[in-house]
Amino acid sequence: MGTKIWRQLTVWLHVVTSVGWMGQALALFTLLAISRASEDGAVRVAATSMAHEIDTLLLAPLANASAFTGFMLAAATAWGFTRHWWVLAKFAITLVQLYAGIFLLSGALRDSVGSDPPPVALVAGTALMASALAFQAWLSVAKPWGKVRSGAKPPTAPTWVFVAAVLAPLTDITVGLLLGYPLPALSLIVLIFQLVRRRAVTRPKVPAGPPP
Protein backbone atom coordinates (compact mmCIF):
# COMPACT_ATOMS: atom_id res chain seq x y z
CA MET A 1 0.00 0.00 0.00
CA GLY A 2 1.18 3.50 -0.80
CA THR A 3 1.54 6.64 1.31
CA LYS A 4 -2.00 7.83 0.52
CA ILE A 5 -3.60 4.65 1.85
CA TRP A 6 -1.57 4.63 5.07
CA ARG A 7 -2.25 8.33 5.60
CA GLN A 8 -5.97 7.63 5.20
CA LEU A 9 -5.67 4.78 7.70
CA THR A 10 -4.00 7.16 10.14
CA VAL A 11 -6.85 9.66 9.72
CA TRP A 12 -9.37 6.81 10.13
CA LEU A 13 -7.70 5.61 13.33
CA HIS A 14 -7.62 9.19 14.64
CA VAL A 15 -11.35 9.62 14.00
CA VAL A 16 -12.29 6.23 15.49
CA THR A 17 -10.23 6.71 18.66
CA SER A 18 -11.41 10.32 19.08
CA VAL A 19 -15.05 9.26 18.86
CA GLY A 20 -14.29 6.43 21.27
CA TRP A 21 -12.60 8.86 23.66
CA MET A 22 -15.66 11.14 23.62
CA GLY A 23 -18.00 8.16 24.04
CA GLN A 24 -16.10 6.90 27.08
CA ALA A 25 -16.06 10.41 28.57
CA LEU A 26 -19.86 10.47 28.23
CA ALA A 27 -20.01 7.01 29.81
CA LEU A 28 -17.96 8.27 32.77
CA PHE A 29 -20.22 11.30 33.11
CA THR A 30 -23.32 9.09 33.10
CA LEU A 31 -21.97 6.64 35.67
CA LEU A 32 -20.68 9.36 37.97
CA ALA A 33 -23.96 11.25 37.72
CA ILE A 34 -25.81 8.05 38.65
CA SER A 35 -23.42 7.49 41.56
CA ARG A 36 -23.94 11.01 42.83
CA ALA A 37 -27.73 10.95 42.46
CA SER A 38 -28.35 7.51 43.98
CA GLU A 39 -29.16 7.06 47.66
CA ASP A 40 -28.22 3.37 47.50
CA GLY A 41 -24.66 2.85 48.68
CA ALA A 42 -24.23 -0.31 46.62
CA VAL A 43 -25.30 1.52 43.46
CA ARG A 44 -22.90 4.38 44.18
CA VAL A 45 -19.96 2.02 44.67
CA ALA A 46 -20.82 -0.05 41.59
CA ALA A 47 -21.25 2.99 39.33
CA THR A 48 -18.03 4.66 40.50
CA SER A 49 -16.09 1.39 40.27
CA MET A 50 -17.31 0.81 36.72
CA ALA A 51 -16.35 4.37 35.79
CA HIS A 52 -12.85 3.72 37.12
CA GLU A 53 -12.54 0.50 35.09
CA ILE A 54 -13.73 2.25 31.92
CA ASP A 55 -11.25 5.07 32.50
CA THR A 56 -8.34 2.65 32.90
CA LEU A 57 -9.14 0.03 30.29
CA LEU A 58 -10.91 2.06 27.58
CA LEU A 59 -10.77 5.83 27.90
CA ALA A 60 -7.05 6.17 28.63
CA PRO A 61 -5.86 3.92 25.74
CA LEU A 62 -8.26 5.60 23.30
CA ALA A 63 -7.21 9.05 24.48
CA ASN A 64 -3.54 8.17 24.04
CA ALA A 65 -4.15 6.77 20.54
CA SER A 66 -6.30 9.75 19.53
CA ALA A 67 -3.72 12.27 20.72
CA PHE A 68 -0.83 10.33 19.16
CA THR A 69 -2.45 9.97 15.73
CA GLY A 70 -3.43 13.63 15.77
CA PHE A 71 0.10 14.69 16.63
CA MET A 72 1.50 12.39 13.96
CA LEU A 73 -0.81 13.81 11.29
CA ALA A 74 0.45 17.27 12.19
CA ALA A 75 4.08 16.18 12.34
CA ALA A 76 4.02 14.07 9.16
CA THR A 77 2.05 16.33 6.81
CA ALA A 78 2.05 19.93 5.60
CA TRP A 79 -0.56 20.86 8.23
CA GLY A 80 2.07 21.16 10.95
CA PHE A 81 1.29 22.28 14.50
CA THR A 82 1.35 26.07 14.20
CA ARG A 83 0.52 26.90 10.58
CA HIS A 84 -3.28 27.04 11.03
CA TRP A 85 -5.29 28.37 13.94
CA TRP A 86 -7.67 25.41 14.07
CA VAL A 87 -4.78 22.92 14.26
CA LEU A 88 -3.06 24.99 16.94
CA ALA A 89 -6.33 25.14 18.91
CA LYS A 90 -6.78 21.35 18.69
CA PHE A 91 -3.17 20.84 19.75
CA ALA A 92 -3.55 23.09 22.80
CA ILE A 93 -6.88 21.55 23.84
CA THR A 94 -5.47 18.04 23.50
CA LEU A 95 -2.50 18.87 25.72
CA VAL A 96 -4.83 20.29 28.38
CA GLN A 97 -7.08 17.24 28.16
CA LEU A 98 -4.18 14.81 28.50
CA TYR A 99 -2.84 16.65 31.52
CA ALA A 100 -6.26 16.90 33.16
CA GLY A 101 -7.11 13.28 32.37
CA ILE A 102 -3.83 11.77 33.54
CA PHE A 103 -2.97 13.93 36.53
CA LEU A 104 -6.37 15.15 37.76
CA LEU A 105 -9.36 13.10 36.63
CA SER A 106 -7.90 9.59 36.87
CA GLY A 107 -6.48 10.13 40.35
CA ALA A 108 -9.68 11.72 41.64
CA LEU A 109 -11.73 8.91 40.13
CA ARG A 110 -9.54 6.26 41.74
CA ASP A 111 -9.87 7.97 45.12
CA SER A 112 -13.65 8.12 44.77
CA VAL A 113 -14.09 4.36 44.43
CA GLY A 114 -15.71 2.89 47.56
CA SER A 115 -16.18 6.28 49.22
CA ASP A 116 -18.87 8.95 49.28
CA PRO A 117 -20.52 10.12 46.05
CA PRO A 118 -17.98 11.58 43.60
CA PRO A 119 -17.44 15.33 43.87
CA VAL A 120 -19.30 17.68 41.56
CA ALA A 121 -16.00 18.81 40.03
CA LEU A 122 -15.27 15.26 38.87
CA VAL A 123 -18.69 14.87 37.26
CA ALA A 124 -18.33 18.27 35.60
CA GLY A 125 -14.81 17.40 34.43
CA THR A 126 -16.03 14.40 32.44
CA ALA A 127 -18.74 16.55 30.84
CA LEU A 128 -16.16 19.19 29.93
CA MET A 129 -13.90 16.54 28.42
CA ALA A 130 -16.69 15.26 26.17
CA SER A 131 -17.64 18.84 25.23
CA ALA A 132 -14.03 19.72 24.35
CA LEU A 133 -13.79 16.65 22.12
CA ALA A 134 -17.03 17.61 20.37
CA PHE A 135 -15.61 21.11 19.81
CA GLN A 136 -12.44 19.62 18.37
CA ALA A 137 -14.54 17.56 15.97
CA TRP A 138 -16.18 20.78 14.80
CA LEU A 139 -12.76 22.37 14.31
CA SER A 140 -11.70 19.45 12.11
CA VAL A 141 -14.79 19.86 9.94
CA ALA A 142 -15.00 23.67 9.74
CA LYS A 143 -11.24 24.47 9.76
CA PRO A 144 -11.93 28.08 10.81
CA TRP A 145 -9.83 31.22 11.37
CA GLY A 146 -7.28 30.89 8.56
CA LYS A 147 -3.51 30.64 8.86
CA VAL A 148 -1.27 31.58 11.74
CA ARG A 149 1.64 32.13 9.38
CA SER A 150 2.56 31.59 5.77
CA GLY A 151 5.64 30.03 4.28
CA ALA A 152 6.72 26.96 2.40
CA LYS A 153 4.79 23.80 3.21
CA PRO A 154 6.82 21.04 4.86
CA PRO A 155 6.93 17.83 2.80
CA THR A 156 4.68 14.87 3.57
CA ALA A 157 6.50 12.11 5.41
CA PRO A 158 7.31 8.81 3.67
CA THR A 159 5.03 5.79 3.83
CA TRP A 160 6.80 4.08 6.74
CA VAL A 161 5.98 7.01 9.04
CA PHE A 162 2.25 6.51 8.50
CA VAL A 163 2.65 2.75 8.88
CA ALA A 164 4.23 3.40 12.28
CA ALA A 165 1.46 5.90 13.09
CA VAL A 166 -1.11 3.12 12.66
CA LEU A 167 0.74 0.16 14.14
CA ALA A 168 2.30 1.85 17.20
CA PRO A 169 -0.97 2.80 18.98
CA LEU A 170 -2.59 -0.53 18.11
CA THR A 171 0.40 -2.30 19.63
CA ASP A 172 0.31 -0.08 22.71
CA ILE A 173 -3.42 -0.71 23.21
CA THR A 174 -2.89 -4.47 22.96
CA VAL A 175 0.02 -4.43 25.42
CA GLY A 176 -1.89 -2.13 27.75
CA LEU A 177 -4.91 -4.45 27.82
CA LEU A 178 -2.64 -7.39 28.61
CA LEU A 179 -0.90 -5.48 31.41
CA GLY A 180 -4.09 -3.95 32.78
CA TYR A 181 -3.04 -0.31 32.45
CA PRO A 182 -2.27 2.07 29.54
CA LEU A 183 1.32 2.11 28.32
CA PRO A 184 1.85 4.32 25.22
CA ALA A 185 5.60 3.65 25.12
CA LEU A 186 5.94 2.76 21.43
CA SER A 187 3.73 5.68 20.40
CA LEU A 188 5.95 8.11 22.31
CA ILE A 189 9.08 6.70 20.68
CA VAL A 190 7.58 6.99 17.18
CA LEU A 191 6.33 10.54 17.82
CA ILE A 192 9.66 11.76 19.19
CA PHE A 193 11.51 10.18 16.26
CA GLN A 194 9.20 11.87 13.74
CA LEU A 195 9.49 15.26 15.46
CA VAL A 196 13.29 15.02 15.34
CA ARG A 197 13.14 13.83 11.74
CA ARG A 198 10.78 16.66 10.74
CA ARG A 199 13.04 19.25 12.33
CA ALA A 200 16.02 17.88 10.42
CA VAL A 201 14.10 17.84 7.12
CA THR A 202 12.67 21.36 7.46
CA ARG A 203 15.80 23.01 8.87
CA PRO A 204 17.07 25.69 6.45
CA LYS A 205 20.21 24.59 4.67
CA VAL A 206 23.20 26.85 5.24
CA PRO A 207 24.72 27.78 1.88
CA ALA A 208 28.26 26.76 1.33
CA GLY A 209 30.83 29.51 1.61
CA PRO A 210 32.91 30.75 -1.30
CA PRO A 211 35.78 28.53 -2.36
CA PRO A 212 39.15 29.47 -0.87
C-alpha positions as a printed Julia matrix, in Angstrom:
212×3 Matrix{Float64}:
   0.0    0.0    0.0
   1.18   3.5   -0.8
   1.54   6.64   1.31
  -2.0    7.83   0.52
  -3.6    4.65   1.85
  -1.57   4.63   5.07
  -2.25   8.33   5.6
  -5.97   7.63   5.2
  -5.67   4.78   7.7
  -4.0    7.16  10.14
  -6.85   9.66   9.72
  -9.37   6.81  10.13
  -7.7    5.61  13.33
  -7.62   9.19  14.64
 -11.35   9.62  14.0
 -12.29   6.23  15.49
 -10.23   6.71  18.66
 -11.41  10.32  19.08
 -15.05   9.26  18.86
 -14.29   6.43  21.27
 -12.6    8.86  23.66
 -15.66  11.14  23.62
 -18.0    8.16  24.04
 -16.1    6.9   27.08
 -16.06  10.41  28.57
 -19.86  10.47  28.23
 -20.01   7.01  29.81
 -17.96   8.27  32.77
 -20.22  11.3   33.11
 -23.32   9.09  33.1
 -21.97   6.64  35.67
 -20.68   9.36  37.97
 -23.96  11.25  37.72
 -25.81   8.05  38.65
 -23.42   7.49  41.56
 -23.94  11.01  42.83
 -27.73  10.95  42.46
 -28.35   7.51  43.98
 -29.16   7.06  47.66
 -28.22   3.37  47.5
 -24.66   2.85  48.68
 -24.23  -0.31  46.62
 -25.3    1.52  43.46
 -22.9    4.38  44.18
 -19.96   2.02  44.67
 -20.82  -0.05  41.59
 -21.25   2.99  39.33
 -18.03   4.66  40.5
 -16.09   1.39  40.27
 -17.31   0.81  36.72
 -16.35   4.37  35.79
 -12.85   3.72  37.12
 -12.54   0.5   35.09
 -13.73   2.25  31.92
 -11.25   5.07  32.5
  -8.34   2.65  32.9
  -9.14   0.03  30.29
 -10.91   2.06  27.58
 -10.77   5.83  27.9
  -7.05   6.17  28.63
  -5.86   3.92  25.74
  -8.26   5.6   23.3
  -7.21   9.05  24.48
  -3.54   8.17  24.04
  -4.15   6.77  20.54
  -6.3    9.75  19.53
  -3.72  12.27  20.72
  -0.83  10.33  19.16
  -2.45   9.97  15.73
  -3.43  13.63  15.77
   0.1   14.69  16.63
   1.5   12.39  13.96
  -0.81  13.81  11.29
   0.45  17.27  12.19
   4.08  16.18  12.34
   4.02  14.07   9.16
   2.05  16.33   6.81
   2.05  19.93   5.6
  -0.56  20.86   8.23
   2.07  21.16  10.95
   1.29  22.28  14.5
   1.35  26.07  14.2
   0.52  26.9   10.58
  -3.28  27.04  11.03
  -5.29  28.37  13.94
  -7.67  25.41  14.07
  -4.78  22.92  14.26
  -3.06  24.99  16.94
  -6.33  25.14  18.91
  -6.78  21.35  18.69
  -3.17  20.84  19.75
  -3.55  23.09  22.8
  -6.88  21.55  23.84
  -5.47  18.04  23.5
  -2.5   18.87  25.72
  -4.83  20.29  28.38
  -7.08  17.24  28.16
  -4.18  14.81  28.5
  -2.84  16.65  31.52
  -6.26  16.9   33.16
  -7.11  13.28  32.37
  -3.83  11.77  33.54
  -2.97  13.93  36.53
  -6.37  15.15  37.76
  -9.36  13.1   36.63
  -7.9    9.59  36.87
  -6.48  10.13  40.35
  -9.68  11.72  41.64
 -11.73   8.91  40.13
  -9.54   6.26  41.74
  -9.87   7.97  45.12
 -13.65   8.12  44.77
 -14.09   4.36  44.43
 -15.71   2.89  47.56
 -16.18   6.28  49.22
 -18.87   8.95  49.28
 -20.52  10.12  46.05
 -17.98  11.58  43.6
 -17.44  15.33  43.87
 -19.3   17.68  41.56
 -16.0   18.81  40.03
 -15.27  15.26  38.87
 -18.69  14.87  37.26
 -18.33  18.27  35.6
 -14.81  17.4   34.43
 -16.03  14.4   32.44
 -18.74  16.55  30.84
 -16.16  19.19  29.93
 -13.9   16.54  28.42
 -16.69  15.26  26.17
 -17.64  18.84  25.23
 -14.03  19.72  24.35
 -13.79  16.65  22.12
 -17.03  17.61  20.37
 -15.61  21.11  19.81
 -12.44  19.62  18.37
 -14.54  17.56  15.97
 -16.18  20.78  14.8
 -12.76  22.37  14.31
 -11.7   19.45  12.11
 -14.79  19.86   9.94
 -15.0   23.67   9.74
 -11.24  24.47   9.76
 -11.93  28.08  10.81
  -9.83  31.22  11.37
  -7.28  30.89   8.56
  -3.51  30.64   8.86
  -1.27  31.58  11.74
   1.64  32.13   9.38
   2.56  31.59   5.77
   5.64  30.03   4.28
   6.72  26.96   2.4
   4.79  23.8    3.21
   6.82  21.04   4.86
   6.93  17.83   2.8
   4.68  14.87   3.57
   6.5   12.11   5.41
   7.31   8.81   3.67
   5.03   5.79   3.83
   6.8    4.08   6.74
   5.98   7.01   9.04
   2.25   6.51   8.5
   2.65   2.75   8.88
   4.23   3.4   12.28
   1.46   5.9   13.09
  -1.11   3.12  12.66
   0.74   0.16  14.14
   2.3    1.85  17.2
  -0.97   2.8   18.98
  -2.59  -0.53  18.11
   0.4   -2.3   19.63
   0.31  -0.08  22.71
  -3.42  -0.71  23.21
  -2.89  -4.47  22.96
   0.02  -4.43  25.42
  -1.89  -2.13  27.75
  -4.91  -4.45  27.82
  -2.64  -7.39  28.61
  -0.9   -5.48  31.41
  -4.09  -3.95  32.78
  -3.04  -0.31  32.45
  -2.27   2.07  29.54
   1.32   2.11  28.32
   1.85   4.32  25.22
   5.6    3.65  25.12
   5.94   2.76  21.43
   3.73   5.68  20.4
   5.95   8.11  22.31
   9.08   6.7   20.68
   7.58   6.99  17.18
   6.33  10.54  17.82
   9.66  11.76  19.19
  11.51  10.18  16.26
   9.2   11.87  13.74
   9.49  15.26  15.46
  13.29  15.02  15.34
  13.14  13.83  11.74
  10.78  16.66  10.74
  13.04  19.25  12.33
  16.02  17.88  10.42
  14.1   17.84   7.12
  12.67  21.36   7.46
  15.8   23.01   8.87
  17.07  25.69   6.45
  20.21  24.59   4.67
  23.2   26.85   5.24
  24.72  27.78   1.88
  28.26  26.76   1.33
  30.83  29.51   1.61
  32.91  30.75  -1.3
  35.78  28.53  -2.36
  39.15  29.47  -0.87
